[in-house]
mmCIF file of C-alpha atoms in Angstrom:
data_model
loop_
_atom_site.group_PDB
_atom_site.id
_atom_site.type_symbol
_atom_site.label_atom_id
_atom_site.label_comp_id
_atom_site.label_asym_id
_atom_site.label_seq_id
_atom_site.Cartn_x
_atom_site.Cartn_y
_atom_site.Cartn_z
ATOM 1 C CA MET A 28 -35.602 -1.116 8.086
ATOM 2 C CA ALA A 29 -32.057 -1.672 6.858
ATOM 3 C CA ARG A 30 -30.861 0.456 3.998
ATOM 4 C CA PRO A 31 -29.643 -1.356 0.864
ATOM 5 C CA LEU A 32 -25.862 -1.586 0.593
ATOM 6 C CA ARG A 33 -24.308 0.767 -1.929
ATOM 7 C CA ARG A 34 -21.691 -0.316 -4.468
ATOM 8 C CA VAL A 35 -18.343 1.465 -4.089
ATOM 9 C CA VAL A 36 -16.034 2.247 -7.001
ATOM 10 C CA ILE A 37 -12.567 3.716 -7.506
ATOM 11 C CA THR A 38 -12.535 6.793 -9.737
ATOM 12 C CA GLY A 39 -9.200 8.389 -8.842
ATOM 13 C CA ILE A 40 -5.687 7.235 -7.979
ATOM 14 C CA GLY A 41 -2.900 9.449 -6.605
ATOM 15 C CA LEU A 42 0.640 8.124 -6.275
ATOM 16 C CA VAL A 43 4.019 9.069 -4.858
ATOM 17 C CA THR A 44 6.148 5.920 -5.159
ATOM 18 C CA PRO A 45 9.727 4.800 -5.783
ATOM 19 C CA VAL A 46 8.693 3.617 -9.270
ATOM 20 C CA GLY A 47 6.405 6.352 -10.522
ATOM 21 C CA ASP A 48 4.017 9.132 -9.579
ATOM 22 C CA THR A 49 1.231 8.661 -12.136
ATOM 23 C CA PRO A 50 -0.965 5.567 -12.559
ATOM 24 C CA ALA A 51 0.204 4.918 -16.119
ATOM 25 C CA GLY A 52 3.877 5.552 -15.336
ATOM 26 C CA PHE A 53 3.753 3.461 -12.172
ATOM 27 C CA PHE A 54 2.246 0.469 -13.945
ATOM 28 C CA GLU A 55 4.566 0.784 -16.927
ATOM 29 C CA ASN A 56 7.542 0.595 -14.585
ATOM 30 C CA LEU A 57 6.081 -2.449 -12.839
ATOM 31 C CA ILE A 58 5.622 -4.411 -16.050
ATOM 32 C CA THR A 59 9.001 -3.401 -17.478
ATOM 33 C CA GLY A 60 10.867 -4.174 -14.259
ATOM 34 C CA ARG A 61 12.208 -0.727 -13.447
ATOM 35 C CA SER A 62 13.453 -0.981 -9.871
ATOM 36 C CA GLY A 63 13.249 1.826 -7.349
ATOM 37 C CA VAL A 64 15.683 0.071 -5.007
ATOM 38 C CA ARG A 65 19.095 1.701 -4.719
ATOM 39 C CA ARG A 66 21.861 2.485 -2.279
ATOM 40 C CA LEU A 67 20.580 4.917 0.304
ATOM 41 C CA GLU A 68 22.026 8.385 -0.080
ATOM 42 C CA SER A 69 21.913 9.716 3.456
ATOM 43 C CA GLY A 70 24.280 11.053 6.045
ATOM 44 C CA PHE A 71 23.867 7.890 8.128
ATOM 45 C CA ALA A 72 24.113 5.364 5.262
ATOM 46 C CA ASP A 73 27.681 4.352 6.106
ATOM 47 C CA ALA A 74 26.581 3.410 9.620
ATOM 48 C CA LEU A 75 24.120 0.811 8.284
ATOM 49 C CA GLU A 76 24.855 -2.831 7.645
ATOM 50 C CA THR A 77 22.923 -2.811 4.361
ATOM 51 C CA PRO A 78 22.158 0.749 3.205
ATOM 52 C CA LEU A 79 19.510 -0.185 0.631
ATOM 53 C CA ALA A 80 16.170 1.560 0.196
ATOM 54 C CA ALA A 81 13.409 2.341 -2.292
ATOM 55 C CA THR A 82 13.356 6.134 -2.114
ATOM 56 C CA VAL A 83 11.137 8.825 -3.588
ATOM 57 C CA ASP A 84 12.444 11.913 -5.349
ATOM 58 C CA PHE A 85 9.754 14.264 -4.051
ATOM 59 C CA ASP A 86 9.462 18.035 -4.335
ATOM 60 C CA PRO A 87 6.778 19.464 -2.024
ATOM 61 C CA ALA A 88 6.828 22.882 -3.713
ATOM 62 C CA PRO A 89 3.891 22.203 -6.086
ATOM 63 C CA TYR A 90 1.700 21.275 -3.116
ATOM 64 C CA PHE A 91 2.841 23.503 -0.242
ATOM 65 C CA THR A 92 4.004 27.041 0.337
ATOM 66 C CA ARG A 93 6.989 27.443 2.629
ATOM 67 C CA MET A 94 4.654 28.571 5.395
ATOM 68 C CA GLN A 95 2.353 25.566 4.911
ATOM 69 C CA LEU A 96 5.294 23.186 5.239
ATOM 70 C CA ALA A 97 5.970 24.204 8.831
ATOM 71 C CA GLY A 98 5.055 21.270 11.038
ATOM 72 C CA VAL A 99 4.234 18.895 8.150
ATOM 73 C CA ASP A 100 6.202 15.646 8.200
ATOM 74 C CA ARG A 101 7.361 13.995 4.981
ATOM 75 C CA ALA A 102 4.681 11.302 5.330
ATOM 76 C CA SER A 103 1.963 13.958 5.499
ATOM 77 C CA GLN A 104 3.484 15.753 2.523
ATOM 78 C CA PHE A 105 3.207 12.554 0.496
ATOM 79 C CA ALA A 106 -0.383 12.050 1.622
ATOM 80 C CA VAL A 107 -1.553 15.543 0.716
ATOM 81 C CA ALA A 108 0.120 15.335 -2.692
ATOM 82 C CA CYS A 109 -1.549 11.978 -3.388
ATOM 83 C CA ALA A 110 -4.942 13.245 -2.246
ATOM 84 C CA ILE A 111 -4.714 16.221 -4.604
ATOM 85 C CA LYS A 112 -3.630 13.888 -7.425
ATOM 86 C CA ALA A 113 -6.471 11.450 -6.755
ATOM 87 C CA MET A 114 -8.997 14.282 -6.853
ATOM 88 C CA ALA A 115 -7.619 15.521 -10.160
ATOM 89 C CA ASP A 116 -7.515 12.000 -11.584
ATOM 90 C CA ALA A 117 -11.169 11.561 -10.630
ATOM 91 C CA GLY A 118 -12.108 14.874 -12.231
ATOM 92 C CA LEU A 119 -13.419 16.224 -8.931
ATOM 93 C CA ASP A 120 -13.348 19.671 -7.394
ATOM 94 C CA THR A 121 -14.257 20.014 -3.723
ATOM 95 C CA GLU A 122 -16.213 23.147 -4.560
ATOM 96 C CA GLY A 123 -18.776 20.960 -6.265
ATOM 97 C CA THR A 124 -19.027 18.254 -3.597
ATOM 98 C CA GLU A 125 -20.906 17.844 -0.342
ATOM 99 C CA ARG A 126 -17.976 18.177 2.020
ATOM 100 C CA GLN A 127 -19.973 17.148 5.075
ATOM 101 C CA ARG A 128 -20.288 13.709 3.460
ATOM 102 C CA PHE A 129 -16.721 13.494 2.157
ATOM 103 C CA GLY A 130 -14.217 11.790 4.462
ATOM 104 C CA VAL A 131 -10.631 10.596 4.776
ATOM 105 C CA SER A 132 -9.291 7.192 5.806
ATOM 106 C CA ILE A 133 -5.521 6.767 6.059
ATOM 107 C CA GLY A 134 -3.192 3.972 7.080
ATOM 108 C CA THR A 135 0.291 4.645 8.419
ATOM 109 C CA GLY A 136 2.790 2.508 10.247
ATOM 110 C CA MET A 137 4.594 5.140 12.298
ATOM 111 C CA GLY A 138 3.107 8.510 11.395
ATOM 112 C CA GLY A 139 5.597 11.382 11.452
ATOM 113 C CA ALA A 140 8.754 9.315 11.861
ATOM 114 C CA ASN A 141 11.016 12.033 10.467
ATOM 115 C CA ALA A 142 9.639 14.599 12.919
ATOM 116 C CA LEU A 143 10.267 12.221 15.811
ATOM 117 C CA GLU A 144 13.772 11.377 14.625
ATOM 118 C CA SER A 145 14.585 15.061 14.351
ATOM 119 C CA ALA A 146 13.222 15.695 17.857
ATOM 120 C CA TYR A 147 15.294 12.896 19.396
ATOM 121 C CA THR A 148 18.396 14.112 17.586
ATOM 122 C CA THR A 149 17.842 17.637 18.842
ATOM 123 C CA LEU A 150 17.322 16.552 22.443
ATOM 124 C CA LEU A 151 19.658 13.599 22.859
ATOM 125 C CA LYS A 152 22.454 14.164 20.358
ATOM 126 C CA GLU A 153 22.673 17.920 20.105
ATOM 127 C CA GLY A 154 21.830 18.488 23.767
ATOM 128 C CA GLN A 155 19.238 21.178 23.164
ATOM 129 C CA SER A 156 16.306 21.605 25.530
ATOM 130 C CA ARG A 157 13.661 23.072 23.210
ATOM 131 C CA LEU A 158 11.901 21.667 20.158
ATOM 132 C CA PRO A 159 10.028 23.372 17.302
ATOM 133 C CA PRO A 160 6.506 24.154 18.536
ATOM 134 C CA LEU A 161 4.793 22.036 15.869
ATOM 135 C CA THR A 162 6.809 18.856 16.551
ATOM 136 C CA LEU A 163 3.864 17.159 18.217
ATOM 137 C CA VAL A 164 1.317 17.807 15.466
ATOM 138 C CA ALA A 165 3.869 16.817 12.826
ATOM 139 C CA SER A 166 4.521 13.460 14.457
ATOM 140 C CA ILE A 167 1.076 12.236 15.536
ATOM 141 C CA HIS A 168 -0.314 9.347 13.531
ATOM 142 C CA ASN A 169 -3.470 11.153 12.413
ATOM 143 C CA ALA A 170 -1.512 14.070 10.951
ATOM 144 C CA PRO A 171 -1.729 12.823 7.319
ATOM 145 C CA ALA A 172 -5.510 12.435 7.496
ATOM 146 C CA ALA A 173 -5.864 15.771 9.255
ATOM 147 C CA GLN A 174 -3.663 17.558 6.730
ATOM 148 C CA ILE A 175 -5.767 16.204 3.855
ATOM 149 C CA SER A 176 -8.991 17.296 5.555
ATOM 150 C CA LEU A 177 -7.563 20.751 6.232
ATOM 151 C CA ARG A 178 -6.217 21.230 2.728
ATOM 152 C CA LEU A 179 -9.378 20.102 0.934
ATOM 153 C CA GLY A 180 -11.930 21.276 3.492
ATOM 154 C CA LEU A 181 -13.375 17.796 3.981
ATOM 155 C CA ARG A 182 -15.750 17.596 6.951
ATOM 156 C CA GLY A 183 -16.811 13.964 6.758
ATOM 157 C CA PRO A 184 -15.363 11.136 8.886
ATOM 158 C CA SER A 185 -11.606 11.156 9.451
ATOM 159 C CA TYR A 186 -10.016 7.804 10.267
ATOM 160 C CA THR A 187 -6.422 6.747 10.918
ATOM 161 C CA TYR A 188 -5.379 3.107 11.121
ATOM 162 C CA SER A 189 -1.954 2.085 12.359
ATOM 163 C CA VAL A 190 -1.765 -1.684 11.954
ATOM 164 C CA ALA A 191 1.811 -2.126 10.719
ATOM 165 C CA CYS A 192 1.901 -3.500 7.146
ATOM 166 C CA ALA A 193 -1.891 -3.945 7.012
ATOM 167 C CA SER A 194 -2.617 -0.273 7.800
ATOM 168 C CA ALA A 195 -3.483 0.998 4.336
ATOM 169 C CA ALA A 196 -5.501 -2.055 3.314
ATOM 170 C CA ILE A 197 -7.616 -1.720 6.458
ATOM 171 C CA ALA A 198 -8.036 2.024 5.866
ATOM 172 C CA ILE A 199 -9.289 1.356 2.338
ATOM 173 C CA GLY A 200 -11.579 -1.461 3.429
ATOM 174 C CA GLU A 201 -13.127 0.558 6.236
ATOM 175 C CA ALA A 202 -13.600 3.535 3.905
ATOM 176 C CA MET A 203 -15.459 1.233 1.542
ATOM 177 C CA ARG A 204 -17.693 0.156 4.410
ATOM 178 C CA SER A 205 -18.391 3.780 5.353
ATOM 179 C CA ILE A 206 -19.725 4.485 1.878
ATOM 180 C CA ARG A 207 -21.409 1.101 1.472
ATOM 181 C CA HIS A 208 -23.430 1.597 4.654
ATOM 182 C CA GLY A 209 -24.229 5.260 4.060
ATOM 183 C CA TYR A 210 -21.983 7.014 6.590
ATOM 184 C CA ALA A 211 -20.197 8.924 3.800
ATOM 185 C CA ASP A 212 -20.692 9.501 0.085
ATOM 186 C CA MET A 213 -17.044 9.925 -0.894
ATOM 187 C CA MET A 214 -13.766 9.014 0.777
ATOM 188 C CA LEU A 215 -10.101 9.588 0.089
ATOM 189 C CA ALA A 216 -8.518 6.364 1.292
ATOM 190 C CA GLY A 217 -4.997 5.004 1.224
ATOM 191 C CA GLY A 218 -1.735 4.956 3.098
ATOM 192 C CA THR A 219 1.482 6.839 3.636
ATOM 193 C CA ASP A 220 4.820 6.254 5.318
ATOM 194 C CA ALA A 221 8.264 7.863 5.221
ATOM 195 C CA LEU A 222 10.340 5.663 7.497
ATOM 196 C CA LEU A 223 13.816 5.916 6.036
ATOM 197 C CA THR A 224 15.382 7.228 9.231
ATOM 198 C CA TYR A 225 18.446 6.006 11.103
ATOM 199 C CA GLY A 226 16.413 4.774 14.053
ATOM 200 C CA VAL A 227 13.982 2.806 11.902
ATOM 201 C CA PHE A 228 16.775 1.176 9.914
ATOM 202 C CA LYS A 229 18.525 0.084 13.089
ATOM 203 C CA THR A 230 15.351 -1.508 14.476
ATOM 204 C CA TRP A 231 14.983 -3.551 11.311
ATOM 205 C CA GLU A 232 18.660 -4.492 11.330
ATOM 206 C CA ALA A 233 18.191 -5.855 14.839
ATOM 207 C CA MET A 234 15.597 -8.290 13.482
ATOM 208 C CA HIS A 235 17.908 -9.502 10.681
ATOM 209 C CA THR A 236 15.179 -9.175 8.053
ATOM 210 C CA LEU A 237 16.718 -6.679 5.614
ATOM 211 C CA ALA A 238 17.956 -7.754 2.195
ATOM 212 C CA THR A 239 21.630 -7.768 1.300
ATOM 213 C CA PRO A 240 22.965 -6.582 -2.078
ATOM 214 C CA THR A 241 23.373 -9.150 -4.832
ATOM 215 C CA GLU A 242 26.162 -9.452 -7.370
ATOM 216 C CA ASP A 243 23.895 -7.634 -9.816
ATOM 217 C CA GLY A 244 23.777 -4.545 -7.581
ATOM 218 C CA PRO A 245 21.231 -2.903 -5.257
ATOM 219 C CA ALA A 246 18.334 -2.889 -7.742
ATOM 220 C CA THR A 247 17.836 -6.658 -7.554
ATOM 221 C CA ALA A 248 18.299 -7.107 -3.794
ATOM 222 C CA CYS A 249 14.616 -7.833 -3.082
ATOM 223 C CA ARG A 250 13.753 -11.281 -4.472
ATOM 224 C CA PRO A 251 10.319 -12.494 -3.352
ATOM 225 C CA PHE A 252 9.705 -16.263 -3.507
ATOM 226 C CA SER A 253 13.255 -16.899 -4.717
ATOM 227 C CA ALA A 254 15.513 -19.535 -3.192
ATOM 228 C CA ASP A 255 18.241 -16.912 -2.756
ATOM 229 C CA ARG A 256 16.050 -14.250 -1.167
ATOM 230 C CA SER A 257 17.629 -12.524 1.825
ATOM 231 C CA GLY A 258 14.935 -10.209 3.135
ATOM 232 C CA LEU A 259 12.943 -7.062 2.517
ATOM 233 C CA VAL A 260 13.974 -3.589 1.379
ATOM 234 C CA LEU A 261 12.486 -0.575 3.156
ATOM 235 C CA GLY A 262 10.670 1.934 0.983
ATOM 236 C CA GLU A 263 8.731 5.180 1.299
ATOM 237 C CA GLY A 264 5.750 6.681 -0.459
ATOM 238 C CA SER A 265 1.994 6.960 -0.587
ATOM 239 C CA ALA A 266 -1.087 6.019 -2.576
ATOM 240 C CA MET A 267 -4.619 7.390 -2.328
ATOM 241 C CA PHE A 268 -7.901 6.344 -3.911
ATOM 242 C CA LEU A 269 -10.996 8.404 -4.509
ATOM 243 C CA LEU A 270 -13.909 6.173 -3.544
ATOM 244 C CA GLU A 271 -17.542 6.963 -4.298
ATOM 245 C CA THR A 272 -20.802 5.188 -5.012
ATOM 246 C CA LEU A 273 -21.310 3.581 -8.394
ATOM 247 C CA GLU A 274 -24.442 5.696 -8.754
ATOM 248 C CA SER A 275 -22.605 9.001 -8.278
ATOM 249 C CA ALA A 276 -19.737 7.976 -10.546
ATOM 250 C CA ARG A 277 -22.099 7.106 -13.352
ATOM 251 C CA ALA A 278 -24.163 10.231 -12.807
ATOM 252 C CA ARG A 279 -21.155 12.474 -13.348
ATOM 253 C CA GLY A 280 -19.696 10.352 -16.171
ATOM 254 C CA ALA A 281 -16.546 9.469 -14.239
ATOM 255 C CA ARG A 282 -13.927 7.016 -15.455
ATOM 256 C CA ILE A 283 -14.165 3.926 -13.216
ATOM 257 C CA TYR A 284 -11.062 1.863 -12.483
ATOM 258 C CA GLY A 285 -13.081 -0.854 -10.802
ATOM 259 C CA GLU A 286 -15.430 -1.707 -7.980
ATOM 260 C CA LEU A 287 -14.038 -2.207 -4.496
ATOM 261 C CA SER A 288 -16.030 -5.368 -3.997
ATOM 262 C CA GLY A 289 -14.499 -7.250 -1.074
ATOM 263 C CA PHE A 290 -12.649 -6.713 2.202
ATOM 264 C CA GLY A 291 -11.609 -9.282 4.756
ATOM 265 C CA SER A 292 -9.527 -9.033 7.906
ATOM 266 C CA ALA A 293 -8.459 -11.550 10.521
ATOM 267 C CA SER A 294 -5.874 -12.024 13.257
ATOM 268 C CA ASP A 295 -3.347 -14.839 13.653
ATOM 269 C CA ALA A 296 -3.480 -14.626 17.466
ATOM 270 C CA SER A 297 -0.287 -16.666 17.593
ATOM 271 C CA ASN A 298 2.930 -14.644 17.357
ATOM 272 C CA MET A 299 4.057 -11.017 17.066
ATOM 273 C CA VAL A 300 6.512 -11.619 14.215
ATOM 274 C CA LYS A 301 5.922 -15.099 12.755
ATOM 275 C CA PRO A 302 3.048 -15.183 10.243
ATOM 276 C CA ASP A 303 0.375 -17.848 10.413
ATOM 277 C CA ALA A 304 -1.335 -19.353 7.379
ATOM 278 C CA ASP A 305 -4.617 -19.773 9.292
ATOM 279 C CA GLY A 306 -5.048 -16.027 9.789
ATOM 280 C CA GLN A 307 -4.101 -15.274 6.198
ATOM 281 C CA TYR A 308 -6.543 -17.904 4.957
ATOM 282 C CA ALA A 309 -9.325 -16.377 7.067
ATOM 283 C CA ALA A 310 -8.703 -12.877 5.665
ATOM 284 C CA MET A 311 -8.687 -14.085 2.043
ATOM 285 C CA ARG A 312 -11.766 -16.208 2.612
ATOM 286 C CA GLY A 313 -13.481 -13.265 4.310
ATOM 287 C CA ALA A 314 -12.784 -10.968 1.353
ATOM 288 C CA LEU A 315 -14.193 -13.540 -1.065
ATOM 289 C CA ASP A 316 -17.324 -13.943 1.028
ATOM 290 C CA ASP A 317 -17.740 -10.169 1.293
ATOM 291 C CA ALA A 318 -17.498 -9.840 -2.497
ATOM 292 C CA GLY A 319 -19.855 -12.784 -3.093
ATOM 293 C CA LEU A 320 -17.162 -14.540 -5.136
ATOM 294 C CA GLN A 321 -15.743 -18.031 -5.371
ATOM 295 C CA PRO A 322 -11.971 -18.674 -5.367
ATOM 296 C CA GLU A 323 -12.013 -19.537 -9.077
ATOM 297 C CA ASP A 324 -13.353 -16.038 -9.849
ATOM 298 C CA ILE A 325 -10.046 -14.389 -8.857
ATOM 299 C CA GLY A 326 -7.741 -13.934 -11.847
ATOM 300 C CA TYR A 327 -4.700 -12.333 -10.204
ATOM 301 C CA ILE A 328 -3.274 -11.855 -6.704
ATOM 302 C CA ASN A 329 -0.851 -9.121 -5.734
ATOM 303 C CA ALA A 330 0.867 -10.965 -2.903
ATOM 304 C CA HIS A 331 2.256 -9.497 0.274
ATOM 305 C CA GLY A 332 5.487 -11.233 -0.793
ATOM 306 C CA THR A 333 8.093 -9.529 1.389
ATOM 307 C CA ALA A 334 11.026 -11.771 0.373
ATOM 308 C CA THR A 335 11.548 -12.982 3.931
ATOM 309 C CA ARG A 336 12.351 -16.654 4.469
ATOM 310 C CA VAL A 337 9.255 -17.488 6.529
ATOM 311 C CA GLY A 338 6.783 -14.978 5.123
ATOM 312 C CA ASP A 339 6.844 -16.102 1.497
ATOM 313 C CA VAL A 340 6.400 -19.768 2.379
ATOM 314 C CA THR A 341 3.528 -19.024 4.762
ATOM 315 C CA GLU A 342 1.676 -16.924 2.199
ATOM 316 C CA THR A 343 2.147 -19.646 -0.416
ATOM 317 C CA LYS A 344 0.576 -22.185 1.936
ATOM 318 C CA ALA A 345 -2.342 -19.878 2.719
ATOM 319 C CA ILE A 346 -3.068 -19.242 -0.977
ATOM 320 C CA LYS A 347 -3.027 -22.997 -1.639
ATOM 321 C CA ARG A 348 -5.496 -23.559 1.164
ATOM 322 C CA VAL A 349 -7.909 -20.925 -0.166
ATOM 323 C CA PHE A 350 -7.675 -21.777 -3.869
ATOM 324 C CA GLY A 351 -7.166 -25.526 -3.667
ATOM 325 C CA ASP A 352 -6.255 -27.334 -6.857
ATOM 326 C CA SER A 353 -6.615 -24.140 -8.928
ATOM 327 C CA ALA A 354 -3.918 -22.326 -6.924
ATOM 328 C CA ILE A 355 -1.139 -23.635 -9.146
ATOM 329 C CA ARG A 356 -2.745 -21.969 -12.186
ATOM 330 C CA LEU A 357 -3.464 -18.602 -10.517
ATOM 331 C CA PRO A 358 -1.097 -15.738 -11.432
ATOM 332 C CA VAL A 359 0.476 -14.358 -8.235
ATOM 333 C CA SER A 360 3.157 -11.700 -8.076
ATOM 334 C CA SER A 361 4.934 -9.478 -5.587
ATOM 335 C CA THR A 362 5.722 -5.989 -6.806
ATOM 336 C CA LYS A 363 7.817 -5.342 -3.669
ATOM 337 C CA ALA A 364 10.751 -6.562 -5.749
ATOM 338 C CA LEU A 365 10.647 -3.122 -7.404
ATOM 339 C CA HIS A 366 9.127 -0.629 -4.950
ATOM 340 C CA GLY A 367 10.245 -2.183 -1.680
ATOM 341 C CA HIS A 368 8.179 -2.518 1.464
ATOM 342 C CA LEU A 369 6.379 0.744 2.253
ATOM 343 C CA MET A 370 5.097 -0.501 5.613
ATOM 344 C CA GLY A 371 1.868 1.340 6.459
ATOM 345 C CA ALA A 372 1.492 2.465 2.845
ATOM 346 C CA THR A 373 2.261 -0.870 1.232
ATOM 347 C CA GLY A 374 -1.353 -2.069 1.090
ATOM 348 C CA ALA A 375 -2.350 1.026 -0.882
ATOM 349 C CA ILE A 376 0.603 0.855 -3.286
ATOM 350 C CA GLU A 377 -0.074 -2.809 -3.978
ATOM 351 C CA MET A 378 -3.821 -2.301 -4.296
ATOM 352 C CA ALA A 379 -2.986 0.310 -6.939
ATOM 353 C CA ALA A 380 -0.897 -2.320 -8.744
ATOM 354 C CA ALA A 381 -3.804 -4.779 -8.580
ATOM 355 C CA VAL A 382 -6.398 -2.241 -9.744
ATOM 356 C CA LEU A 383 -4.195 -1.181 -12.650
ATOM 357 C CA ALA A 384 -3.652 -4.849 -13.535
ATOM 358 C CA LEU A 385 -7.448 -5.025 -13.756
ATOM 359 C CA LYS A 386 -7.586 -1.907 -15.923
ATOM 360 C CA TYR A 387 -4.864 -3.010 -18.335
ATOM 361 C CA ARG A 388 -5.711 -6.722 -18.063
ATOM 362 C CA THR A 389 -2.079 -7.525 -17.443
ATOM 363 C CA ALA A 390 -0.387 -9.165 -14.467
ATOM 364 C CA PRO A 391 2.867 -7.464 -13.437
ATOM 365 C CA PRO A 392 5.754 -9.895 -12.882
ATOM 366 C CA THR A 393 7.653 -10.917 -9.789
ATOM 367 C CA CYS A 394 11.042 -9.560 -10.782
ATOM 368 C CA HIS A 395 14.442 -11.108 -9.957
ATOM 369 C CA LEU A 396 12.901 -14.568 -9.521
ATOM 370 C CA HIS A 397 15.467 -16.751 -11.288
ATOM 371 C CA ALA A 398 15.809 -19.598 -8.780
ATOM 372 C CA PRO A 399 12.410 -20.486 -7.293
ATOM 373 C CA ASP A 400 12.204 -21.794 -3.748
ATOM 374 C CA PRO A 401 10.802 -25.361 -3.897
ATOM 375 C CA GLU A 402 8.454 -24.425 -1.026
ATOM 376 C CA CYS A 403 7.155 -21.479 -3.049
ATOM 377 C CA ASP A 404 5.681 -23.360 -5.981
ATOM 378 C CA LEU A 405 2.890 -21.169 -7.321
ATOM 379 C CA ASP A 406 2.772 -19.270 -10.615
ATOM 380 C CA TYR A 407 4.643 -16.079 -9.690
ATOM 381 C CA VAL A 408 4.679 -14.602 -13.228
ATOM 382 C CA ALA A 409 8.473 -14.790 -13.256
ATOM 383 C CA GLU A 410 8.814 -14.573 -17.030
ATOM 384 C CA GLY A 411 7.594 -10.972 -17.322
ATOM 385 C CA PRO A 412 4.211 -9.245 -17.669
ATOM 386 C CA ARG A 413 1.379 -11.550 -18.669
ATOM 387 C CA PRO A 414 -1.714 -10.503 -20.634
ATOM 388 C CA LEU A 415 -4.935 -11.634 -18.944
ATOM 389 C CA PRO A 416 -7.678 -10.697 -21.415
ATOM 390 C CA MET A 417 -10.473 -12.196 -19.289
ATOM 391 C CA LEU A 418 -9.361 -10.648 -15.984
ATOM 392 C CA ALA A 419 -12.434 -9.628 -13.966
ATOM 393 C CA HIS A 420 -11.460 -9.816 -10.267
ATOM 394 C CA VAL A 421 -8.153 -9.134 -8.502
ATOM 395 C CA MET A 422 -7.001 -9.626 -4.904
ATOM 396 C CA SER A 423 -4.383 -7.758 -2.862
ATOM 397 C CA ASN A 424 -2.909 -9.269 0.316
ATOM 398 C CA SER A 425 -1.473 -7.321 3.261
ATOM 399 C CA PHE A 426 -0.137 -9.254 6.262
ATOM 400 C CA ALA A 427 1.351 -7.453 9.264
ATOM 401 C CA PHE A 428 3.481 -7.950 12.335
ATOM 402 C CA GLY A 429 1.226 -8.650 15.269
ATOM 403 C CA GLY A 430 -0.693 -11.124 13.122
ATOM 404 C CA SER A 431 -3.041 -8.574 11.517
ATOM 405 C CA ASN A 432 -4.179 -9.612 8.045
ATOM 406 C CA ALA A 433 -6.179 -7.593 5.513
ATOM 407 C CA VAL A 434 -7.268 -8.511 1.998
ATOM 408 C CA LEU A 435 -8.974 -6.370 -0.652
ATOM 409 C CA ILE A 436 -10.741 -7.393 -3.863
ATOM 410 C CA ALA A 437 -11.467 -5.171 -6.857
ATOM 411 C CA SER A 438 -13.766 -6.135 -9.707
ATOM 412 C CA ARG A 439 -14.383 -4.916 -13.231
ATOM 413 C CA VAL A 440 -17.545 -2.854 -13.672
ATOM 414 C CA ASN A 441 -19.440 -3.756 -16.836
#
């Protein structure tokens, strides 16, 4: 006999982002338009065509001893910090939880990219023949999830998803399913990436998809849905959610940000780099079906909105197909204008923006959108933050190279 599905809620959020490291501070910066995009301050910046990035000013000292830091890549450092923050935000202590039923689900685009870059530099540039002994465990993709499990003593399922820009959204959705179907009672779920290395920048330059500075300076370089958009800005950071059953959250009197009510994923199966509206439509439609909602129930979408020429138009078409005549009245915004594109972590950062929009009943704007592209003709909240007093359901889109699409829905819990 099948067990009844359990409702899954978000009770904790942990953040390390270019625009804030607390939920309230992060959302305040989104609605006031504080950009985290700046000129990259790095030894290789002058060798880049467009040295722009959304960077994080992160000090690992509150979370790691010097000994603990050995063999821990920057991406894993972010992840552990966010996990600890999410636990604190949820009012949880692992001493009082069933750790055998408490798991981790993390999305990352490239894992320990800094550890790999350092290894290649040591071997190929400096001509050395030996590497630090923990290089391998620092660079493997499951290192962030493993480091969280080790630090918090979590013995439940440990998952790592590496699906380019859809990584974190898939990690969150699959964590929801683990709890919903009874394979775990609590999960720390999210994403992390720290890809601001010379090698990564050069690969993106080769694709001609990076934004160029505007006359206003670096902060406004990323302009989703704008006629003068020139591409994306790379960012770094992490976001983690504490997920648990609605029953357990209510039993312990936890503050609930919202219910993780829907998850949909689908593949374009058409092109490695060119997005396809059919796949995006299928993922959005799948999330709605999973949540038991109709398109008109959604009150805000946090778009993937990368500010690339093709991507923004394709997403606009997909949203129109899903929402029909009501699409033109649906608030849609891309917060990448401020925090950049965090690759494997971007789905978690943007889900945090959507969940906080639900909490504060306010849609964050699409910043720097002064000259709309005629092919991008939805309501992108260009005028600034918009109060949405009746907001009950929000959607977050994550669409990746390789044609992997993932969509999450969060709903208000009454």
